[in-house]
Structure formats: C-alpha cells, structure tokens
CSV table of C-alpha atoms in Angstrom, one decimal:
chain,number,residue,atom,x,y,z
Y,1,MET,CA,-44.2,7.0,-49.5
Y,2,THR,CA,-44.8,8.6,-52.8
Y,3,ARG,CA,-43.6,6.4,-55.1
Y,4,LEU,CA,-43.7,6.7,-59.0
Y,5,PHE,CA,-43.7,4.9,-62.3
Y,6,ASN,CA,-46.5,4.7,-65.2
Y,7,ASP,CA,-48.1,1.6,-66.2
Y,8,PRO,CA,-46.7,-2.2,-63.4
Y,9,ALA,CA,-46.5,-4.5,-65.9
Y,10,ALA,CA,-44.2,-2.1,-67.8
Y,11,PHE,CA,-42.6,-1.0,-65.0
Y,12,ALA,CA,-39.4,-3.7,-65.9
Y,13,ASP,CA,-38.7,-2.5,-69.3
Y,14,GLU,CA,-39.2,0.6,-69.2
Y,15,ALA,CA,-35.9,0.6,-66.3
Y,16,LEU,CA,-34.3,-1.5,-68.0
Y,17,GLU,CA,-34.9,0.6,-71.0
Y,18,GLY,CA,-33.8,3.7,-69.3
Y,19,PHE,CA,-30.9,1.8,-67.2
Y,20,THR,CA,-29.3,0.4,-71.2
Y,21,ALA,CA,-30.1,4.6,-72.5
Y,22,ALA,CA,-28.6,5.7,-70.5
Y,23,HIS,CA,-25.3,3.5,-69.6
Y,24,ARG,CA,-24.9,3.7,-73.5
Y,25,ARG,CA,-20.8,3.8,-72.6
Y,26,TRP,CA,-21.2,0.3,-71.1
Y,27,VAL,CA,-24.4,-1.7,-72.7
Y,28,ARG,CA,-26.7,-2.4,-75.3
Y,29,PRO,CA,-29.5,-3.7,-75.2
Y,30,VAL,CA,-30.6,-6.7,-77.3
Y,31,THR,CA,-33.9,-9.1,-77.5
Y,32,GLY,CA,-33.8,-10.4,-73.8
Y,33,GLY,CA,-31.4,-7.8,-71.8
Y,34,VAL,CA,-28.0,-7.2,-72.7
Y,35,VAL,CA,-25.0,-6.7,-73.5
Y,36,ARG,CA,-21.5,-5.0,-73.2
Y,37,ALA,CA,-21.6,-2.0,-75.4
Y,38,THR,CA,-18.9,-4.2,-77.7
Y,39,ARG,CA,-18.9,-7.1,-79.1
Y,40,THR,CA,-16.8,-10.3,-77.5
Y,41,PRO,CA,-13.7,-10.6,-78.8
Y,42,ALA,CA,-12.9,-13.1,-80.9
Y,43,GLY,CA,-12.0,-16.9,-78.8
Y,44,GLN,CA,-12.8,-14.9,-75.0
Y,45,VAL,CA,-15.8,-16.8,-73.0
Y,46,ALA,CA,-18.8,-14.9,-72.8
Y,47,VAL,CA,-19.6,-14.9,-68.9
Y,48,VAL,CA,-24.3,-14.6,-69.4
Y,49,ILE,CA,-25.6,-14.2,-66.0
Y,50,GLY,CA,-28.9,-13.1,-65.4
Y,51,GLY,CA,-32.3,-12.9,-62.8
Y,52,GLY,CA,-35.3,-10.9,-61.9
Y,53,SER,CA,-35.7,-7.5,-62.4
Y,54,GLY,CA,-36.0,-5.3,-58.8
Y,55,HIS,CA,-32.3,-6.2,-56.9
Y,56,TYR,CA,-30.8,-3.5,-59.0
Y,57,PRO,CA,-27.7,-2.9,-59.6
Y,58,ALA,CA,-28.0,-6.5,-60.7
Y,59,PHE,CA,-28.3,-8.2,-63.6
Y,60,SER,CA,-28.2,-5.5,-66.3
Y,61,GLY,CA,-25.5,-3.6,-63.8
Y,62,LEU,CA,-23.4,-6.4,-63.5
Y,63,VAL,CA,-22.6,-6.1,-67.4
Y,64,GLY,CA,-19.7,-4.8,-68.6
Y,65,ARG,CA,-15.4,-5.1,-69.2
Y,66,GLY,CA,-13.8,-7.1,-66.5
Y,67,LEU,CA,-17.5,-8.7,-65.6
Y,68,ALA,CA,-19.8,-10.1,-67.1
Y,69,HIS,CA,-20.8,-10.4,-71.2
Y,70,GLY,CA,-24.4,-9.6,-70.7
Y,71,ALA,CA,-27.2,-10.5,-69.1
Y,72,ALA,CA,-30.7,-11.8,-68.8
Y,73,VAL,CA,-33.3,-9.6,-67.6
Y,74,GLY,CA,-36.6,-11.2,-66.4
Y,75,ASN,CA,-39.3,-10.0,-64.6
Y,76,VAL,CA,-39.2,-8.5,-61.1
Y,77,PHE,CA,-38.9,-11.1,-58.6
Y,78,ALA,CA,-39.5,-13.3,-61.4
Y,79,SER,CA,-36.5,-15.3,-63.7
Y,80,PRO,CA,-36.5,-14.7,-67.3
Y,81,SER,CA,-37.7,-17.1,-69.8
Y,82,ALA,CA,-35.2,-20.0,-71.0
Y,83,GLN,CA,-35.7,-17.7,-74.4
Y,84,GLN,CA,-34.5,-14.9,-73.5
Y,85,ILE,CA,-30.5,-16.3,-71.9
Y,86,ARG,CA,-30.6,-17.8,-75.0
Y,87,SER,CA,-30.1,-14.4,-76.7
Y,88,VAL,CA,-27.9,-13.0,-74.7
Y,89,ALA,CA,-26.2,-15.9,-75.4
Y,90,ARG,CA,-26.5,-15.5,-78.8
Y,91,ALA,CA,-25.8,-11.9,-78.9
Y,92,ALA,CA,-22.8,-12.2,-76.5
Y,93,HIS,CA,-21.3,-15.6,-77.6
Y,94,GLY,CA,-17.2,-15.0,-79.1
Y,95,GLY,CA,-16.8,-18.5,-80.3
Y,96,ALA,CA,-14.8,-19.4,-77.3
Y,97,GLY,CA,-18.8,-21.0,-75.8
Y,98,VAL,CA,-21.2,-19.6,-72.2
Y,99,LEU,CA,-20.7,-19.6,-69.0
Y,100,LEU,CA,-24.3,-19.4,-68.0
Y,101,MET,CA,-24.2,-17.9,-64.2
Y,102,TYR,CA,-27.4,-17.3,-61.8
Y,103,GLY,CA,-28.0,-17.4,-58.0
Y,104,ASN,CA,-30.2,-21.0,-56.4
Y,105,TYR,CA,-33.6,-21.1,-57.4
Y,106,ALA,CA,-36.0,-22.7,-59.5
Y,107,GLY,CA,-37.3,-20.8,-61.7
Y,108,ASP,CA,-33.4,-19.5,-63.4
Y,109,VAL,CA,-32.3,-24.0,-62.3
Y,110,LEU,CA,-34.7,-25.0,-65.0
Y,111,HIS,CA,-34.8,-22.1,-67.0
Y,112,PHE,CA,-30.9,-21.5,-67.7
Y,113,GLY,CA,-30.5,-25.3,-68.2
Y,114,GLN,CA,-33.2,-25.2,-70.7
Y,115,ALA,CA,-31.4,-22.3,-72.4
Y,116,ALA,CA,-27.8,-24.6,-72.2
Y,117,GLU,CA,-29.6,-27.1,-74.4
Y,118,ARG,CA,-31.4,-25.1,-76.9
Y,119,LEU,CA,-28.1,-22.9,-77.3
Y,120,ALA,CA,-26.6,-26.8,-77.8
Y,121,ALA,CA,-28.6,-27.5,-80.4
Y,122,ASP,CA,-27.4,-24.1,-82.3
Y,123,GLY,CA,-23.9,-25.5,-82.3
Y,124,ILE,CA,-22.7,-23.1,-78.6
Y,125,ASP,CA,-21.1,-25.6,-75.7
Y,126,ALA,CA,-22.8,-23.5,-72.8
Y,127,ARG,CA,-22.5,-24.7,-69.2
Y,128,THR,CA,-24.7,-23.6,-66.2
Y,129,PHE,CA,-23.7,-22.2,-63.5
Y,130,ALA,CA,-25.7,-22.5,-60.1
Y,131,VAL,CA,-24.9,-19.6,-57.0
Y,132,ALA,CA,-25.2,-21.4,-53.2
Y,133,ASP,CA,-24.0,-19.0,-50.8
Y,134,ASP,CA,-27.0,-18.3,-48.5
Y,135,MET,CA,-25.7,-20.1,-44.9
Y,136,ALA,CA,-29.2,-19.1,-43.3
Y,137,SER,CA,-31.1,-21.5,-45.9
Y,138,ALA,CA,-28.7,-24.9,-45.3
Y,139,GLY,CA,-26.5,-25.5,-44.0
Y,140,PRO,CA,-22.8,-27.5,-44.6
Y,141,ASP,CA,-23.4,-30.1,-45.6
Y,142,GLU,CA,-26.4,-29.4,-47.7
Y,143,SER,CA,-24.7,-26.1,-49.0
Y,144,ALA,CA,-25.5,-27.1,-52.9
Y,145,GLU,CA,-29.6,-26.3,-51.7
Y,146,ARG,CA,-28.5,-23.1,-50.2
Y,147,ARG,CA,-29.6,-19.2,-52.9
Y,148,GLY,CA,-28.4,-17.3,-54.3
Y,149,ILE,CA,-28.1,-14.0,-52.8
Y,150,ALA,CA,-25.7,-11.9,-52.3
Y,151,GLY,CA,-22.8,-13.7,-53.0
Y,152,ASP,CA,-23.5,-13.9,-56.6
Y,153,LEU,CA,-21.3,-10.6,-56.8
Y,154,PRO,CA,-17.9,-11.7,-56.2
Y,155,VAL,CA,-18.6,-15.4,-57.6
Y,156,PHE,CA,-19.9,-12.8,-60.8
Y,157,LYS,CA,-16.7,-11.4,-61.4
Y,158,ALA,CA,-14.1,-14.2,-60.2
Y,159,ALA,CA,-15.2,-16.3,-63.1
Y,160,ALA,CA,-15.3,-12.8,-66.0
Y,161,ALA,CA,-12.5,-11.3,-64.8
Y,162,ALA,CA,-10.9,-16.1,-65.6
Y,163,ALA,CA,-12.4,-15.0,-69.4
Y,164,GLU,CA,-11.2,-11.6,-69.8
Y,165,GLN,CA,-6.8,-13.3,-69.1
Y,166,GLY,CA,-8.9,-15.5,-72.1
Y,167,LEU,CA,-9.1,-18.8,-69.7
Y,168,THR,CA,-10.4,-21.2,-71.7
Y,169,LEU,CA,-13.8,-22.7,-70.7
Y,170,ASP,CA,-13.2,-25.4,-69.3
Y,171,ASP,CA,-11.2,-23.3,-66.8
Y,172,VAL,CA,-13.5,-20.0,-66.7
Y,173,VAL,CA,-16.0,-22.5,-64.9
Y,174,ARG,CA,-13.3,-23.8,-62.2
Y,175,VAL,CA,-12.8,-21.0,-61.2
Y,176,ALA,CA,-16.5,-20.3,-60.6
Y,177,GLU,CA,-16.7,-23.7,-58.3
Y,178,ARG,CA,-13.9,-22.8,-56.2
Y,179,ALA,CA,-15.0,-19.2,-55.5
Y,180,GLY,CA,-19.0,-19.9,-55.0
Y,181,ALA,CA,-17.7,-22.5,-52.6
Y,182,ARG,CA,-15.2,-19.7,-51.0
Y,183,THR,CA,-18.2,-17.1,-50.8
Y,184,ARG,CA,-21.3,-16.6,-48.4
Y,185,SER,CA,-23.4,-14.9,-47.4
Y,186,PHE,CA,-25.6,-13.8,-44.2
Y,187,GLY,CA,-29.2,-11.8,-45.8
Y,188,ILE,CA,-30.8,-9.0,-42.5
Y,189,ALA,CA,-33.3,-6.3,-43.6
Y,190,PHE,CA,-35.1,-3.6,-40.7
Y,191,SER,CA,-38.0,-3.8,-43.4
Y,192,GLY,CA,-39.7,-4.4,-46.3
Y,193,CYS,CA,-39.6,-3.4,-50.1
Y,194,THR,CA,-43.0,-2.7,-51.9
Y,195,LEU,CA,-43.6,-4.4,-55.6
Y,196,PRO,CA,-44.3,-1.5,-57.9
Y,197,GLY,CA,-48.5,-1.2,-58.2
Y,198,ALA,CA,-48.9,-3.0,-54.6
Y,199,ASP,CA,-50.8,-1.6,-51.8
Y,200,HIS,CA,-48.3,-3.3,-48.7
Y,201,PRO,CA,-44.3,-4.3,-48.7
Y,202,LEU,CA,-43.9,-8.3,-49.1
Y,203,PHE,CA,-43.1,-8.0,-45.8
Y,204,THR,CA,-42.8,-6.5,-42.4
Y,205,VAL,CA,-40.1,-6.3,-39.4
Y,206,PRO,CA,-41.1,-5.0,-36.0
Y,207,GLU,CA,-39.9,-1.1,-34.7
Y,208,ALA,CA,-36.6,-1.7,-33.7
Y,209,ARG,CA,-35.9,-5.4,-34.7
Y,210,MET,CA,-34.3,-6.3,-37.7
Y,211,ALA,CA,-35.5,-10.1,-39.8
Y,212,VAL,CA,-31.9,-12.1,-39.9
Y,213,GLY,CA,-30.9,-14.2,-42.4
Y,214,LEU,CA,-33.5,-13.7,-45.3
Y,215,GLY,CA,-33.1,-14.1,-49.2
Y,216,ILE,CA,-33.7,-12.0,-51.6
Y,217,HIS,CA,-37.6,-12.0,-52.1
Y,218,GLY,CA,-37.0,-11.3,-48.1
Y,219,SER,CA,-38.0,-15.7,-47.5
Y,220,PRO,CA,-37.4,-16.5,-44.1
Y,221,ALA,CA,-34.5,-18.8,-42.7
Y,222,SER,CA,-35.4,-22.3,-42.3
Y,223,ALA,CA,-35.2,-20.8,-38.4
Y,224,ARG,CA,-37.7,-17.7,-39.0
Y,225,ASN,CA,-36.0,-15.9,-36.0
Y,226,LEU,CA,-35.9,-11.6,-34.9
Y,227,CYS,CA,-33.0,-10.2,-32.8
Y,228,ARG,CA,-32.1,-7.3,-31.4
Y,229,PRO,CA,-29.9,-5.1,-33.4
Y,230,PRO,CA,-26.4,-6.1,-33.6
Y,231,THR,CA,-25.0,-3.7,-30.8
Y,232,ARG,CA,-26.8,-6.0,-29.0
Y,233,ARG,CA,-26.7,-8.6,-29.8
Y,234,PRO,CA,-24.0,-9.7,-32.5
Y,235,GLY,CA,-23.6,-13.4,-32.1
Y,236,CYS,CA,-27.5,-13.8,-33.8
Y,237,TRP,CA,-25.3,-12.9,-37.4
Y,238,TRP,CA,-22.1,-12.9,-37.1
Y,239,THR,CA,-22.1,-16.3,-34.9
Y,240,PRO,CA,-23.6,-18.3,-38.3
Y,241,CYS,CA,-20.9,-16.6,-40.1
Y,242,CYS,CA,-17.8,-17.6,-38.2
Y,243,ARG,CA,-18.9,-21.5,-38.7
Y,244,ASN,CA,-19.0,-21.2,-41.5
Y,245,SER,CA,-16.4,-19.6,-43.4
Y,246,PRO,CA,-14.2,-21.9,-45.1
Y,247,ARG,CA,-11.4,-22.3,-44.2
Y,248,THR,CA,-8.1,-22.8,-46.7
Y,249,SER,CA,-4.7,-22.4,-47.0
Y,250,ARG,CA,-5.4,-19.6,-49.2
Y,251,GLY,CA,-6.8,-18.2,-45.7
Y,252,ARG,CA,-11.5,-17.5,-45.0
Y,253,GLY,CA,-14.3,-16.9,-47.0
Y,254,GLY,CA,-15.4,-13.6,-47.4
Y,255,SER,CA,-18.4,-10.7,-48.2
Y,256,ALA,CA,-20.3,-9.1,-50.5
Y,257,PRO,CA,-22.5,-6.5,-50.6
Y,258,PRO,CA,-26.2,-6.7,-50.0
Y,259,SER,CA,-28.7,-6.9,-52.5
Y,260,SER,CA,-31.2,-3.5,-52.6
Y,261,SER,CA,-34.7,-2.3,-53.5
Y,262,THR,CA,-36.3,-1.7,-56.8
Y,263,ALA,CA,-36.3,2.4,-55.6
Y,264,SER,CA,-33.1,3.6,-57.4
Y,265,ALA,CA,-34.3,1.7,-60.9
Y,266,ARG,CA,-37.4,4.4,-60.8
Y,267,SER,CA,-35.7,7.3,-62.2
Y,268,ASN,CA,-34.8,4.9,-65.2
Y,269,THR,CA,-37.9,5.2,-66.0
Y,270,ARG,CA,-38.6,8.0,-66.5
Y,271,ASN,CA,-36.1,8.2,-69.3
Y,272,CYS,CA,-37.0,5.8,-71.6
Y,273,SER,CA,-35.3,4.6,-74.7
Y,274,SER,CA,-37.4,2.8,-77.8
Y,275,SER,CA,-34.2,2.2,-79.5
Y,276,THR,CA,-33.4,-1.8,-79.9
Y,277,ALA,CA,-30.6,-4.4,-81.0
Y,278,ARG,CA,-31.4,-7.7,-82.6
Y,279,SER,CA,-29.3,-10.3,-81.3
Y,280,PRO,CA,-26.5,-11.7,-84.4
Y,281,PRO,CA,-26.7,-15.5,-85.5
Y,282,SER,CA,-23.2,-16.4,-84.0
Y,283,SER,CA,-21.3,-20.2,-84.6
Y,284,GLY,CA,-19.2,-22.5,-81.9
Y,285,ARG,CA,-18.6,-25.2,-80.7
Y,286,PRO,CA,-21.5,-27.9,-80.1
Y,287,GLY,CA,-21.5,-30.1,-77.4
Y,288,TRP,CA,-23.3,-29.2,-73.4
Y,289,ARG,CA,-21.7,-30.1,-70.6
Y,290,SER,CA,-23.1,-29.3,-67.0
Y,291,SER,CA,-20.8,-28.1,-64.4
Y,292,THR,CA,-21.3,-29.4,-61.1
Y,293,PRO,CA,-25.3,-30.1,-60.5
Y,294,ARG,CA,-26.8,-28.2,-57.8
Y,295,SER,CA,-30.4,-28.8,-57.0
Y,296,ALA,CA,-32.6,-25.7,-56.8
Y,297,ASN,CA,-34.3,-24.8,-53.6
Y,298,SER,CA,-38.2,-23.8,-53.1
Y,299,SER,CA,-39.8,-20.4,-54.2
Y,300,PRO,CA,-39.2,-17.8,-52.0
Y,301,ALA,CA,-42.6,-17.0,-48.8
Y,302,SER,CA,-43.9,-14.0,-49.4
Y,303,THR,CA,-44.4,-12.9,-46.4
Y,304,TRP,CA,-42.3,-13.0,-43.5
Y,305,PRO,CA,-43.6,-14.6,-40.3
Y,306,ALA,CA,-46.8,-12.0,-38.9
Y,307,SER,CA,-45.8,-13.9,-35.1
Y,308,PRO,CA,-41.7,-13.5,-35.0
Y,309,SER,CA,-40.0,-15.4,-31.9
Y,310,PRO,CA,-37.4,-12.9,-30.4
C-alpha cells in the first residue's frame, strides 16, 4: 500500500494542525493539544482527556460541546508530557476545577499525575481518572489493572455530560467512576497498523484468523490466543463479555466502538494550518485530590506472538 506523509517525526504535529484547520468550528489549537472553540463557561468543570496520536478520532476528535473541553495530544502511540497536559488544562479551565481523564497506561498515569500536581501548584483543583475497561488484560479481581481501550469514549462522554449539566467536580468524578465501573471492552484485530515511516506493520495476523484480546497498540492479551472468525467460533470473544458484564440494578454494562488506525489522519497532514494560540492564565481553587487510585500497566508489546496457538 502506498502511503503519503512528510517527515515521519512531524506526523503527529502536522496531523493535529490539519485537524484544527479543518474543524475550526469545534476546536482551536493550544500548546499541547486542542480545546473547544468556545471557552469553558465560568463555573463549569473542565474535562480534559488525552493520550497518544494514532487512535483517531481520539483524542482531539472527542472535544466539543457535550464531550471533552480539551485534549492533550502526544506523539504516535506515546503519552503527552505533563507540560502539554498542564497547558491544555489551563486553557480549558473555567474556574470550577479540572478532571483529567485517560486510558490506564504507565506513561499516561505518570504524566497526568504529574500534571495534576503542577495544576495544584497553579491554584487549580485537579483530579485524575484512568479508564480501565479491557477485559482481556486482567481478570475481574484485578479490574483496576486493566488497560483502557474503546471504553474511553463512553466514560469520557458520561463525565463531560455531567460537567455540562453544572455538577461539581466531586460529582463529575463520581459519575466517571460509576461509568468506568460499568464499562467493558474486548479488542479484536484482523491486521496490524503501520506507523509513519515504518516499513512493516506493528504486528501481523495469519490469514483467515483474528487476533483476540488486543490492546490499542497491538499489545496482546495474557492468553495470547488467536481464533477463527466469529461466525465459526464466537465463544472466544463472546464468552468473556458475558462473564465480565456487570450486573446492577440498572442493567448490564454496555459496549463501545473500536479505535481506528492512523490512516484517517493522513489527509490532515496535507492541509495543515500554521495558526497557534497561547494558553491564557487562569486561577481557581487550590488543592489536588486524586480520585480512586489505579495502577499502571506495563508497556505494550511491540509485536504479536510469532507462533500463536489456534
């Protein structure tokens, strides 16, 4: 397949520039990522999300009314830095505090935690919440160890909707926790993505098979198994979903759409805008308090096992 891009090292920056140029109605660029085109209303909690590039439409595409107030954007498959996150959060802050949300990965846990500490030093009340929805990465007794994959979207949305309704930061955190506890995801893949500048896919899947339980970077599940297409053996992915579905008085857990490849961003790199915006100074209530602690997972594996079992 022929792929069009400029310098691979500039891919993430150019893709973000093109995205903001194409969607000025919804977002505006700030140092470290994007925020809504309109400023956060005074007294409204700001929900700031983030993670690496390459998971489109996450994370910049999940910013807008009823969704996140801002997104910190890292390099391809790499966490944004603490400074990037702090910059976006300051630009999005509306005076009622900031909830920083991200998938449960080691780099994101570290950098968003550091950003929250720096925001507290700035006088901004900041909390953190890691989405951990991937059933394949840890069992029900270790749910806090799970990776964050497609479940990011409904959990981000629930928290952002709560903020939009004018709930306090404490209440927005509780909504995020409740949504996170009721969200389960399970990843499958039929092929691997090819990173900008790479000669080969990140991983491969044998013909007529699907990889089961993958993370967003192609990282395998603990079982590292493959199975035939779901029309022939649905139990390999359906059974875990049933076993892990939370049963509450309000019903069972829902599902989430899959993440996409980097292909959808390539058109943006050919229509980049050079416009930038500086993060405005802001003030707020001091004191950072972390929400329910969540552990980081190990770094994702780079390849799928060479000799998968059937």
